[in-house]
Coordinates of C-alpha atoms in Angstrom, one line a residue:
M245 CA 77.4 47.3 200.9
N246 CA 76.8 48.6 197.1
V247 CA 77.8 52.7 196.9
D248 CA 77.7 54.6 193.5
G249 CA 77.4 51.7 192.0
S250 CA 80.7 50.5 192.9
T251 CA 80.6 47.1 194.9
Y252 CA 82.6 46.1 197.9
S253 CA 84.0 42.8 199.2
A254 CA 82.4 41.8 202.3
E255 CA 85.5 39.4 203.3
N256 CA 86.7 42.3 204.5
C257 CA 84.2 42.8 207.4
S258 CA 84.4 43.8 210.9
V259 CA 80.8 42.0 212.1
K260 CA 82.1 38.9 210.1
R261 CA 85.9 39.1 212.1
T262 CA 83.7 39.5 215.2
L263 CA 81.6 36.9 215.0
E264 CA 84.3 34.4 214.1
I265 CA 85.7 34.6 217.3
V266 CA 82.1 35.8 219.6
G267 CA 79.3 34.4 217.3
E268 CA 78.4 31.1 218.8
K269 CA 76.1 31.1 221.4
W270 CA 78.5 29.2 224.5
T271 CA 81.5 32.1 223.6
L272 CA 78.5 34.9 224.1
L273 CA 77.3 33.1 227.6
V274 CA 80.4 32.4 229.5
L275 CA 81.3 36.4 228.5
R276 CA 78.4 37.3 230.4
E277 CA 78.9 35.0 233.2
A278 CA 83.0 36.6 232.8
F279 CA 80.2 40.3 233.1
Y280 CA 78.6 38.1 236.4
G281 CA 82.0 38.3 238.0
A282 CA 82.8 34.4 236.6
R283 CA 86.3 33.7 237.2
R284 CA 86.9 30.2 237.6
F285 CA 86.2 27.1 235.8
E286 CA 84.1 25.3 237.6
Q287 CA 82.0 29.8 237.5
F288 CA 81.5 29.4 234.2
H289 CA 81.0 25.6 233.6
A290 CA 78.0 25.9 236.2
G291 CA 76.4 29.1 234.9
V292 CA 76.7 28.2 231.5
G293 CA 75.8 24.3 231.7
C294 CA 77.3 23.5 228.3
A295 CA 79.7 20.9 227.6
R296 CA 83.5 20.7 229.9
N297 CA 85.3 20.2 226.1
V298 CA 83.5 22.9 225.1
L299 CA 83.7 24.7 227.4
T300 CA 87.3 24.6 227.3
E301 CA 87.3 25.3 223.9
R302 CA 85.7 28.5 223.9
L303 CA 87.7 29.3 226.9
T304 CA 90.7 28.6 224.9
T305 CA 89.7 30.8 222.1
L306 CA 88.8 33.6 224.1
V307 CA 92.5 33.5 225.2
Q308 CA 94.1 33.4 221.7
H309 CA 92.1 36.3 220.9
D310 CA 92.9 38.3 224.2
V311 CA 89.1 38.9 224.9
L312 CA 89.9 36.8 228.1
R313 CA 93.6 36.5 230.0
R314 CA 94.7 33.4 232.5
E315 CA 95.9 34.2 235.7
P316 CA 97.3 30.9 238.1
Y317 CA 96.3 30.5 241.6
R318 CA 96.7 27.4 243.6
D319 CA 93.9 26.5 246.9
P320 CA 96.0 25.3 249.5
G321 CA 97.0 21.1 248.8
Q322 CA 96.1 21.8 245.2
R323 CA 97.8 21.4 241.9
Q324 CA 97.9 24.9 239.6
R325 CA 95.1 26.4 237.6
F326 CA 94.0 29.7 236.1
E327 CA 91.1 32.1 236.4
Y328 CA 90.3 33.7 233.7
R329 CA 89.8 37.4 233.1
L330 CA 88.5 39.9 231.2
T331 CA 90.6 41.4 229.2
E332 CA 90.7 45.9 228.3
K333 CA 89.6 44.0 225.0
G334 CA 87.0 41.5 227.2
L335 CA 85.4 45.1 228.8
D336 CA 84.9 46.3 225.1
L337 CA 82.4 43.7 224.5
L338 CA 80.1 45.3 227.3
P339 CA 77.6 47.0 225.3
A340 CA 77.4 44.6 222.6
L341 CA 76.4 42.2 225.6
V342 CA 73.8 44.7 227.2
A343 CA 72.6 45.7 223.8
L344 CA 71.6 42.2 222.9
M345 CA 70.1 41.4 226.6
Q346 CA 68.5 44.5 225.8
W347 CA 66.1 43.3 223.0
G348 CA 66.2 39.9 224.6
D349 CA 64.5 41.5 227.5
R350 CA 62.3 43.7 225.3
W351 CA 60.8 41.2 222.9
E352 CA 62.1 37.4 224.4
A353 CA 61.3 37.8 228.4
D354 CA 58.6 35.7 230.2
A355 CA 55.8 37.5 230.9
A356 CA 57.6 38.5 234.2
G357 CA 60.1 40.4 232.8
P358 CA 63.4 40.4 232.7
P359 CA 65.7 37.7 234.4
V360 CA 68.6 40.4 234.8
T361 CA 68.7 44.6 235.2
V362 CA 72.5 46.5 234.4
S363 CA 72.5 49.0 236.6
H364 CA 74.8 51.5 237.3
R365 CA 76.9 51.0 240.4
N366 CA 77.0 54.7 241.1
C367 CA 73.7 55.4 241.6
G368 CA 71.7 52.3 241.1
E369 CA 69.8 53.4 237.4
P370 CA 69.6 50.7 235.2
I371 CA 71.3 51.3 232.6
D372 CA 71.1 51.2 228.0
A373 CA 72.9 50.6 225.2
V374 CA 72.4 53.5 223.2
L375 CA 73.3 55.0 219.4
R376 CA 74.8 57.7 219.2
C377 CA 76.9 59.9 217.4
R378 CA 79.8 61.2 218.0
A379 CA 77.7 64.6 218.3
G380 CA 76.5 64.0 220.4
H381 CA 73.0 62.6 219.1
A382 CA 71.9 59.5 220.6
G383 CA 68.8 57.4 220.7
L384 CA 69.3 57.2 216.7
A385 CA 67.4 54.0 215.6
A386 CA 68.4 51.9 211.7
R387 CA 66.8 54.2 209.5
D388 CA 68.6 57.0 211.0
T389 CA 72.2 55.9 209.6
T390 CA 73.8 54.9 206.8
A391 CA 77.0 52.7 205.9
T392 CA 79.6 54.2 203.7
P393 CA 83.1 52.5 202.4
G394 CA 85.8 52.7 205.6
P395 CA 89.5 53.3 204.5
G396 CA 89.7 49.7 205.0
A397 CA 86.7 48.6 202.1
I398 CA 87.9 46.4 199.5
R399 CA 86.8 47.1 195.9
V400 CA 85.8 44.3 193.4
A401 CA 85.9 44.4 189.9

């Protein structure tokens, strides 16, 4: 970021830190399945379709970063296993996943249209991820925004 001739480090970047946790294809698909209601390893495996060891790694990372939590369960006659539940931190990723879905629906969907719609449970209307400022101005686009150094920005010489 270059503001008023001063340069700020990109190393202290929230986008970079987020991508270190969720910025891998299989991880985003695990999160998609969690939002669709998957809880158990086999449900994730069926929905995501990656190798079992890759899924184990992704679930472990999400648990380590408190995006998912593990809850034990035991089916009759079976050993203890774990379900995976979204935490508050994980639930906060819904707008990001909806935004990715909307982008894909607009630019990459088949001619038949979107494969999934996400609707408001109470009224049934589709939901949208919308960029808005804290004053309530909604429907903002890139040209309506500006980036400035925040309190955590680190100036470099």
